[in-house]
PDB file of C-alpha atoms in Angstrom:
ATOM      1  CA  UNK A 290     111.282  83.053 111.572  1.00 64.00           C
ATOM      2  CA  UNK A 291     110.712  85.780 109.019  1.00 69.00           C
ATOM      3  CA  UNK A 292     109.446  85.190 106.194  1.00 92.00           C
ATOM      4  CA  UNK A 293     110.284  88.121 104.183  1.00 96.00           C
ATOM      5  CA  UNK A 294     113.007  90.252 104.988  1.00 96.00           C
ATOM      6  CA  UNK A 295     114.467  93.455 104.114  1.00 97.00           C
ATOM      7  CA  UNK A 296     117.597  95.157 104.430  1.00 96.00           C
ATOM      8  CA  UNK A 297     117.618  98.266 105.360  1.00 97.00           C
ATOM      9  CA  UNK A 298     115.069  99.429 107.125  1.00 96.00           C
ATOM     10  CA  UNK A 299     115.440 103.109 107.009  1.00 97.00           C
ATOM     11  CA  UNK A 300     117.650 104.370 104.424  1.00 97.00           C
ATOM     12  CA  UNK A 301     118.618 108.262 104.637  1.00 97.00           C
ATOM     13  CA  UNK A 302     120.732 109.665 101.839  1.00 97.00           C
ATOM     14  CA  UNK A 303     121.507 112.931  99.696  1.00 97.00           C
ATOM     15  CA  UNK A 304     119.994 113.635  96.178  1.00 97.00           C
ATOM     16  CA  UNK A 305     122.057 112.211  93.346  1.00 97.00           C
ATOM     17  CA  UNK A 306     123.509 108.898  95.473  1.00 97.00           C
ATOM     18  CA  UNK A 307     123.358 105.648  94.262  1.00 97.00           C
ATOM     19  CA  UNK A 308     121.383 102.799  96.858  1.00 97.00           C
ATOM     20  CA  UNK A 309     120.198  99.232  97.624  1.00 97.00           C
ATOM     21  CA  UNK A 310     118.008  97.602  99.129  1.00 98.00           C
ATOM     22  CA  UNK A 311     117.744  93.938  99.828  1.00 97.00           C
ATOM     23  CA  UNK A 312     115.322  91.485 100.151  1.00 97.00           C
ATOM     24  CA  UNK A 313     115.019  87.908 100.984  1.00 97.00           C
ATOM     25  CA  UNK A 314     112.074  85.294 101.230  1.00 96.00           C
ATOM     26  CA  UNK A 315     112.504  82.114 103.243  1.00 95.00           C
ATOM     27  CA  UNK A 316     108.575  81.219 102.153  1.00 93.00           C
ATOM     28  CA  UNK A 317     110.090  78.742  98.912  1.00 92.00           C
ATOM     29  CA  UNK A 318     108.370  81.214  96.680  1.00 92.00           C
ATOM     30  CA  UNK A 319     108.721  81.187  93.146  1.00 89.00           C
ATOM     31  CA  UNK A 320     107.873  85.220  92.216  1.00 91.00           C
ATOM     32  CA  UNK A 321     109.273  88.381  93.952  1.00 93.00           C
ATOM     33  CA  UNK A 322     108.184  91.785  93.964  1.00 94.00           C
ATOM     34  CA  UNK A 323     108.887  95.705  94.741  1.00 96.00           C
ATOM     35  CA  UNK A 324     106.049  98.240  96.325  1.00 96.00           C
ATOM     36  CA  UNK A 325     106.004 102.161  96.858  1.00 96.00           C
ATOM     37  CA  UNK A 326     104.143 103.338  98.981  1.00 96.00           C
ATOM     38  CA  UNK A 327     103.704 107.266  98.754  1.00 91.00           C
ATOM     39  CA  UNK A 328     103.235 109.857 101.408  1.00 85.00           C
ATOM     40  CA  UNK A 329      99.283 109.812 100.559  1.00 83.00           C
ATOM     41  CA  UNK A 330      99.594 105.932 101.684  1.00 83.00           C
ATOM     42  CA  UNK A 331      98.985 104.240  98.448  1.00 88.00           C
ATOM     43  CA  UNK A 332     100.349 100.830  96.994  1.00 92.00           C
ATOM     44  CA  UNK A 333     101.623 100.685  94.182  1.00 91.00           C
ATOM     45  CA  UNK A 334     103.395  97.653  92.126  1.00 92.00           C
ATOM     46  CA  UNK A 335     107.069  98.242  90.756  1.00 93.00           C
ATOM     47  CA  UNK A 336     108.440  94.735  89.594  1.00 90.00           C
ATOM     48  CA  UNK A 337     107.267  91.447  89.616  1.00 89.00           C
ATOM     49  CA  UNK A 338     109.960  88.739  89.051  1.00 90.00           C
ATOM     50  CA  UNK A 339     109.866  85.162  88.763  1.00 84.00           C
ATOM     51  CA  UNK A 340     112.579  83.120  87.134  1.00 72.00           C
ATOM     52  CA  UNK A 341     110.882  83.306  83.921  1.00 69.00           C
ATOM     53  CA  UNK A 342     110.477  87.004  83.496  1.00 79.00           C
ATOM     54  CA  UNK A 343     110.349  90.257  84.659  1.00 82.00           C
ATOM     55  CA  UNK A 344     107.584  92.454  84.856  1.00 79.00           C
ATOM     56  CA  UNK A 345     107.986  96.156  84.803  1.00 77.00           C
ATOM     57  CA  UNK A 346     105.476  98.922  85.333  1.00 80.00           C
ATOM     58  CA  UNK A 347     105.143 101.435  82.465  1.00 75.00           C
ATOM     59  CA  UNK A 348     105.867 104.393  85.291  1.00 85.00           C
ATOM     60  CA  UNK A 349     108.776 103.348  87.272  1.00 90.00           C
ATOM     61  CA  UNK A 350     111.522 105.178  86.103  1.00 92.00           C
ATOM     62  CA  UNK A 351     114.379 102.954  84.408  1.00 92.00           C
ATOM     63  CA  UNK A 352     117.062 104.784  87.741  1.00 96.00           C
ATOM     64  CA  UNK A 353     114.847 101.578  89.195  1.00 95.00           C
ATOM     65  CA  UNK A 354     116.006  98.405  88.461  1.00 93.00           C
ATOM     66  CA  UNK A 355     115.676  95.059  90.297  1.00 92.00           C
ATOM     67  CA  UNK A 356     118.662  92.410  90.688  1.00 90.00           C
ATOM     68  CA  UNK A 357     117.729  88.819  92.053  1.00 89.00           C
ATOM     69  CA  UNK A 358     121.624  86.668  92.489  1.00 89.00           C
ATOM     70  CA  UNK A 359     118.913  83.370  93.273  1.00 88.00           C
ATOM     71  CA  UNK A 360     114.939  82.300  93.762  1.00 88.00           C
ATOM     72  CA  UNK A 361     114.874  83.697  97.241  1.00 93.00           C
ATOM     73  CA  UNK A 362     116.840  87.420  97.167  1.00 94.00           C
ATOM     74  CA  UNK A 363     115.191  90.735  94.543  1.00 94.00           C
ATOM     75  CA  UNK A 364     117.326  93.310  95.269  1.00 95.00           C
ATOM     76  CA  UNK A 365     116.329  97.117  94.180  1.00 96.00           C
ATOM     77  CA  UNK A 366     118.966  99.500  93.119  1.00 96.00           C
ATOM     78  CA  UNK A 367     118.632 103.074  92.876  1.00 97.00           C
ATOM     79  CA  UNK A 368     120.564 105.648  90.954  1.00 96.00           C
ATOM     80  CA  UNK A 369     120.704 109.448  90.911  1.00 97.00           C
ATOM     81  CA  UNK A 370     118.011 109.600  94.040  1.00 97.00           C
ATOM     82  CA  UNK A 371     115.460 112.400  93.491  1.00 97.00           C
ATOM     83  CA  UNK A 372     113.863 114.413  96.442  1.00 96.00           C
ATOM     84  CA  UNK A 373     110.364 111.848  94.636  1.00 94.00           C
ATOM     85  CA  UNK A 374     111.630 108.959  95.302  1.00 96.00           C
ATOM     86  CA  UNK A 375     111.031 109.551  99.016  1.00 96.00           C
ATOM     87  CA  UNK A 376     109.039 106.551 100.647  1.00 96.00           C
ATOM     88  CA  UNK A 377     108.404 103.530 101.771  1.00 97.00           C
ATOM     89  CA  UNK A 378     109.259 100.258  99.760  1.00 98.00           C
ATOM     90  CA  UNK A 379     107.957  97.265 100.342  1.00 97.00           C
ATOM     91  CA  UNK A 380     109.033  93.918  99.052  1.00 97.00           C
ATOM     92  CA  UNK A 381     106.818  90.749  98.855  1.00 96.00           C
ATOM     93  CA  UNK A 382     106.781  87.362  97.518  1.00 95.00           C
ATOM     94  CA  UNK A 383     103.829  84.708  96.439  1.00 92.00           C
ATOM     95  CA  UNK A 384     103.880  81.409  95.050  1.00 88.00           C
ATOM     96  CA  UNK A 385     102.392  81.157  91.462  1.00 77.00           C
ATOM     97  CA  UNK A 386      99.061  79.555  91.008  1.00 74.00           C
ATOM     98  CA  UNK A 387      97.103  77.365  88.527  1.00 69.00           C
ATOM     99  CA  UNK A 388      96.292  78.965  85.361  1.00 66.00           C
ATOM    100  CA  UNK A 389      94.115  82.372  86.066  1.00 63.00           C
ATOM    101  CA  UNK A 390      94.504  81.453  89.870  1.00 70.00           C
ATOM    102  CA  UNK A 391      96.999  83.863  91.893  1.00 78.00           C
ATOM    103  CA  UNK A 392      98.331  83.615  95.539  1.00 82.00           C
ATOM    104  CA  UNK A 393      98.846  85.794  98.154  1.00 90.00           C
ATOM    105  CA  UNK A 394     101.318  87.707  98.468  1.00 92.00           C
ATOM    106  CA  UNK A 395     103.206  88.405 101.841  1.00 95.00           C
ATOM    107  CA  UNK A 396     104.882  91.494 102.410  1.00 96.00           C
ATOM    108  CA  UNK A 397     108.172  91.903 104.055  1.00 97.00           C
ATOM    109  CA  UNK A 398     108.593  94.741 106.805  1.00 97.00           C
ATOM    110  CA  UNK A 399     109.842  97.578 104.380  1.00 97.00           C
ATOM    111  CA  UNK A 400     112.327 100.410 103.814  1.00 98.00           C
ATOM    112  CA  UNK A 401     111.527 103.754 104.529  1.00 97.00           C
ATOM    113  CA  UNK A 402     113.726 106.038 102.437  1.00 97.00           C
ATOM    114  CA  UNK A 403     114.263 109.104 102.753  1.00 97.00           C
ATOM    115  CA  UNK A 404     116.148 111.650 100.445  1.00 97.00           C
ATOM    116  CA  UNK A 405     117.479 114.819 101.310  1.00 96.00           C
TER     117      UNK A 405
ATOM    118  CA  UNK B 164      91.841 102.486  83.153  1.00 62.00           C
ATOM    119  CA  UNK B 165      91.909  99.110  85.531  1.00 65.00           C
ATOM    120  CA  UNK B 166      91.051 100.351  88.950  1.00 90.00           C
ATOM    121  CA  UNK B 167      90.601  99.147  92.314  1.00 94.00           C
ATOM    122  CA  UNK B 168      88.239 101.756  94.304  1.00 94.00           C
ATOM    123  CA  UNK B 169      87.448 102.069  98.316  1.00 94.00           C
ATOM    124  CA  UNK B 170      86.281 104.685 100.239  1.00 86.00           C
ATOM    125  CA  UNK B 171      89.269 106.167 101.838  1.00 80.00           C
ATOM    126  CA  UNK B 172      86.813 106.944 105.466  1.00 82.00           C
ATOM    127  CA  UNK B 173      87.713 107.267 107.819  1.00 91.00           C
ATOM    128  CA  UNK B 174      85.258 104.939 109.030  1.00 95.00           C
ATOM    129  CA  UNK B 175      84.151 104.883 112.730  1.00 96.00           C
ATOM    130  CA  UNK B 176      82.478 101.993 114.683  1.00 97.00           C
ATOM    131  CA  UNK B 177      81.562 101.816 118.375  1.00 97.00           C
ATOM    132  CA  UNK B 178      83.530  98.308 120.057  1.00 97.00           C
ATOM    133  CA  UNK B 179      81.399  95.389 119.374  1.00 97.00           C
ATOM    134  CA  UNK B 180      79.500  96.850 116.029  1.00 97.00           C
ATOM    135  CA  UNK B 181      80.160  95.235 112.514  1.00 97.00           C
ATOM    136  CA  UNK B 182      82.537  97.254 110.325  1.00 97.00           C
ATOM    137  CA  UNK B 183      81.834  97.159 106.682  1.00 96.00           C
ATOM    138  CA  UNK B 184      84.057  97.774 104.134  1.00 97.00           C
ATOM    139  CA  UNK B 185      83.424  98.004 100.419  1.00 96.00           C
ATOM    140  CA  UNK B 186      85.241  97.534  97.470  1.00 96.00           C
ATOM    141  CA  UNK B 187      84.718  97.844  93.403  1.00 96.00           C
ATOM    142  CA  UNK B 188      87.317  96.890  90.640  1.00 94.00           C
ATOM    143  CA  UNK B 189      86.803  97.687  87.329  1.00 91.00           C
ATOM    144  CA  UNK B 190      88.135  94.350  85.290  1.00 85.00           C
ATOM    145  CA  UNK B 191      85.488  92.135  84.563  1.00 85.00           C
ATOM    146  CA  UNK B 192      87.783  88.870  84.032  1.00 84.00           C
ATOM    147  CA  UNK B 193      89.118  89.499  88.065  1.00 86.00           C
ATOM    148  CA  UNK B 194      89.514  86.246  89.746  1.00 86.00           C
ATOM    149  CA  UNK B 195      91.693  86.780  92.399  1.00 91.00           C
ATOM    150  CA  UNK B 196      90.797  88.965  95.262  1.00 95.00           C
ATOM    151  CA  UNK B 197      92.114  90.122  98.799  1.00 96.00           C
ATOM    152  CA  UNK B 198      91.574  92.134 102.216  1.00 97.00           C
ATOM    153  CA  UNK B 199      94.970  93.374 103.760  1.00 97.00           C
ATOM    154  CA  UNK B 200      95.152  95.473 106.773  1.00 97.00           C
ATOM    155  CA  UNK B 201      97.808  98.018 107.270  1.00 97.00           C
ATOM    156  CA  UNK B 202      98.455  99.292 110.639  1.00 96.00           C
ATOM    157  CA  UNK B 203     100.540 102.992 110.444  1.00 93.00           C
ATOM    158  CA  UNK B 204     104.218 102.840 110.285  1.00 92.00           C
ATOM    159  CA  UNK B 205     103.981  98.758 109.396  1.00 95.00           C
ATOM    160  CA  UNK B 206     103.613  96.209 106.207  1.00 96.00           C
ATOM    161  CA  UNK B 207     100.469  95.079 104.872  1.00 96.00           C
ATOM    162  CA  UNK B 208      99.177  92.005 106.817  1.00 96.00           C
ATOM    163  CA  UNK B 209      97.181  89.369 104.844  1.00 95.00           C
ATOM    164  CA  UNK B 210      93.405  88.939 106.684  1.00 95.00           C
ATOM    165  CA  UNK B 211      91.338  87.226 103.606  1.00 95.00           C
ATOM    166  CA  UNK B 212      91.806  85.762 100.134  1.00 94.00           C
ATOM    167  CA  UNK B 213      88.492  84.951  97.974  1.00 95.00           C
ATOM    168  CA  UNK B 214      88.623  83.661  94.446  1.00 92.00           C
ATOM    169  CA  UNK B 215      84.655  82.572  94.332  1.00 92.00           C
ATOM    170  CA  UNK B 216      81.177  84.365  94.481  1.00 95.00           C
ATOM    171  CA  UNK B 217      79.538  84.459  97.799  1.00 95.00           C
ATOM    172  CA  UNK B 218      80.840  84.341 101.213  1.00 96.00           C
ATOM    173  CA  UNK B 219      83.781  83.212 103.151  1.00 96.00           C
ATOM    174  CA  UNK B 220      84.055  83.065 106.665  1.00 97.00           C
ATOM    175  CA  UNK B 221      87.363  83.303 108.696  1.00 95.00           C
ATOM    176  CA  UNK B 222      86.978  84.245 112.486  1.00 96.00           C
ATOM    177  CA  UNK B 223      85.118  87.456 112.641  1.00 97.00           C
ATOM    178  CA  UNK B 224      86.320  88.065 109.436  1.00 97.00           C
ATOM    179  CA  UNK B 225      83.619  87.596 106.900  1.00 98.00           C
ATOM    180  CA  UNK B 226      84.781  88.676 102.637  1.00 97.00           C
ATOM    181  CA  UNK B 227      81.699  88.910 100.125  1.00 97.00           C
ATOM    182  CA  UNK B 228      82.372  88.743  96.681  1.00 96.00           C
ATOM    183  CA  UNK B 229      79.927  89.554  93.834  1.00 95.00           C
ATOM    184  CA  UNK B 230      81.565  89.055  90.040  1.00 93.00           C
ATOM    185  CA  UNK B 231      78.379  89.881  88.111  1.00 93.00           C
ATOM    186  CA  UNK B 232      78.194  93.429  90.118  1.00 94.00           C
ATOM    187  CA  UNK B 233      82.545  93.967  90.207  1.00 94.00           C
ATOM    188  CA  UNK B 234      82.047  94.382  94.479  1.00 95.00           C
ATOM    189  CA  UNK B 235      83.649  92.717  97.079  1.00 97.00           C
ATOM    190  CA  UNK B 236      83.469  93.428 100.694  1.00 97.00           C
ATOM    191  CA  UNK B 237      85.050  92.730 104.025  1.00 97.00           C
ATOM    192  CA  UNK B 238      82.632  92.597 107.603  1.00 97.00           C
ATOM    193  CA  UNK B 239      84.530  92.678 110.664  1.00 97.00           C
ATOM    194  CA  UNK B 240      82.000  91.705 113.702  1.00 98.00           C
ATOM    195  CA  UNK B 241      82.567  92.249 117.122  1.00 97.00           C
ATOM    196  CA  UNK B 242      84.924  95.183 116.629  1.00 97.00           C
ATOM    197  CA  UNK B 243      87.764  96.027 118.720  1.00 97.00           C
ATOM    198  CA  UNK B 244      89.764  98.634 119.329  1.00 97.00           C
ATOM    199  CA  UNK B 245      92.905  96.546 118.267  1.00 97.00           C
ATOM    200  CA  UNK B 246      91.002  96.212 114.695  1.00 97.00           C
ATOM    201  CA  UNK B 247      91.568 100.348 114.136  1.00 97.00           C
ATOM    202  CA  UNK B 248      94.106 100.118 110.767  1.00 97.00           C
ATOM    203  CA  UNK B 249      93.999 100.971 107.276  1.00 96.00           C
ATOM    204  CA  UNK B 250      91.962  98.427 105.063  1.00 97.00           C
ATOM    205  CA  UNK B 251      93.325  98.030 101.851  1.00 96.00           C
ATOM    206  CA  UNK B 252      91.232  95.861  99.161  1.00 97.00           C
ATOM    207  CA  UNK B 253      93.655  94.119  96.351  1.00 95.00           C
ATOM    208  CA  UNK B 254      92.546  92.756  93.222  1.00 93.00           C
ATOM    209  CA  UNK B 255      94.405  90.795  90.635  1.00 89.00           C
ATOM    210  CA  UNK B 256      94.088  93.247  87.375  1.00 85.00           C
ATOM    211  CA  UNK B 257      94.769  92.649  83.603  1.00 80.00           C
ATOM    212  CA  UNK B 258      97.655  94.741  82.833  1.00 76.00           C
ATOM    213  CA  UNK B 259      98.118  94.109  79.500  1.00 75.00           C
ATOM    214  CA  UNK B 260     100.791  92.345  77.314  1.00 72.00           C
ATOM    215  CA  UNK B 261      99.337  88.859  78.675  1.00 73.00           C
ATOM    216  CA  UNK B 262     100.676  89.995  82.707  1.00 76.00           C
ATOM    217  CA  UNK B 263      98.203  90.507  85.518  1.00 80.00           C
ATOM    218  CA  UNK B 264      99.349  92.620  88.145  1.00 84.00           C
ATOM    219  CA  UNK B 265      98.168  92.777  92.257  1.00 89.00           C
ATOM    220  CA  UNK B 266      96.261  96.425  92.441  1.00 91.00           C
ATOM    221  CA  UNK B 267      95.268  97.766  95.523  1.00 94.00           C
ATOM    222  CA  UNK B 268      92.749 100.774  96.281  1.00 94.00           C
ATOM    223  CA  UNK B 269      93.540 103.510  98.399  1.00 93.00           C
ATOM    224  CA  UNK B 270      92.511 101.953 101.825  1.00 94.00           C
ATOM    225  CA  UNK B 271      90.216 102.322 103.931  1.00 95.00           C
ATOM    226  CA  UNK B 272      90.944 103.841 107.491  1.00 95.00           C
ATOM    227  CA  UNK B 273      89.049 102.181 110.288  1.00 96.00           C
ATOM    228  CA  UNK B 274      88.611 103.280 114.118  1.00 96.00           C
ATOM    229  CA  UNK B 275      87.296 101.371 116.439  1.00 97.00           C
ATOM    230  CA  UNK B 276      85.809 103.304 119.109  1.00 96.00           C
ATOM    231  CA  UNK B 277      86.098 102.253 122.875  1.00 94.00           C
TER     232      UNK B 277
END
């Protein structure tokens, strides 16, 4: 069984398109969450999303914006795709901890985009 | 700026040595901390969690965590070959506006040498 999933897993379009990508979590988690990973390999938070709010780095730009229809699905949608926004996204979900106590977080398998 | 710093390596180790890889995170308050491994072209895997100073154990798998100096550390014993991956520290980070966010360094690369 996987426990995170995403949808697709490469994703090749032209500059300007609007895309998704989908993600699902069959872990019961309560808190969702998008990574980019650049071409120089590093990880670095986009969203975090639980049912009680959503959590927004300063840097992602607002063409980013995360959709989640129910607990277990975040969806990411993308307009206007710049050449930049080449890389690999990763979704992942946790399960929130006690007070000043946080969980793992388990990544799904993620979507390597590519624009043209 | 909060900051999660490894050395990127790459790091080599004959089969069978101990692989140690070091971490330092720049918010004092961190209490959440964790070791994933990455291997190229796939997700980040999950190998340790640690929350408390001092040692835990899992496997060959051994995470050190020192609040007072802002370290934590990952041993690998009886390398393999199979262990070769990108090691990427994460650490639970103030971000400000009362949210904490998951921040990882840069990885580590290790090989494993045969």
């Amino acid at each position: 069984d996987t426990a995170v999933s995403q949808t697709p897993k490469y994703l090749v379009t032209q500059m300007g398109n609007d895309k998704s990508i989908k993600c699902e979590q069959n872990l019961g988690h309560d808190t969702m969450y998008w990574y980019k990973q650049d071409s120089k390999k590093f990880l670095k938070i986009m969203f975090s999303y639980n049912n009680k709010e959503l959590i927004i780095n300063e840097t992602v730009p607002n063409r980013f914006s995360p959709k989640s229809p129910d607990k277990a699905h975040l969806n990411l949608h993308i307009n206007s795709l710049e050449l930049g926004d080449s890389a690999v996204y990763f979704c992942a979900s946790s399960q929130e901890g006690a007070a000043g106590v946080y969980n793992e977080q388990f990544f799904g398998p993620g979507t390597r985009l590519t624009v043209l | 700026q909060k900051e999660v710093e490894q050395n990127s390596g790459p790091l080599s180790v004959p089969e069978g040595a101990i692989a140690s890889l070091n971490c330092t995170y720049s918010d004092r308050g961190s209490q959440s901390f964790f070791w994933y491994r990455q291997y190229s072209g796939k997700s980040p895997e999950l190998i340790m969690s640690i929350y408390s100073n001092g040692d835990k154990e899992d496997g060959r798998f051994t995470a050190q965590l020192n609040k007072a100096s802002q370290y934590v550390s990952l041993l690998i014993r009886d390398s393999q070959p199979s262990d070769s991956a990108t090691y990427l520290c994460a650490v639970i980070l103030y971000s400000g506006a009362g949210s904490y966010q998951l921040t990882f360094g840069k990885g580590t690369k290790l090989s494993v040498i045969p």
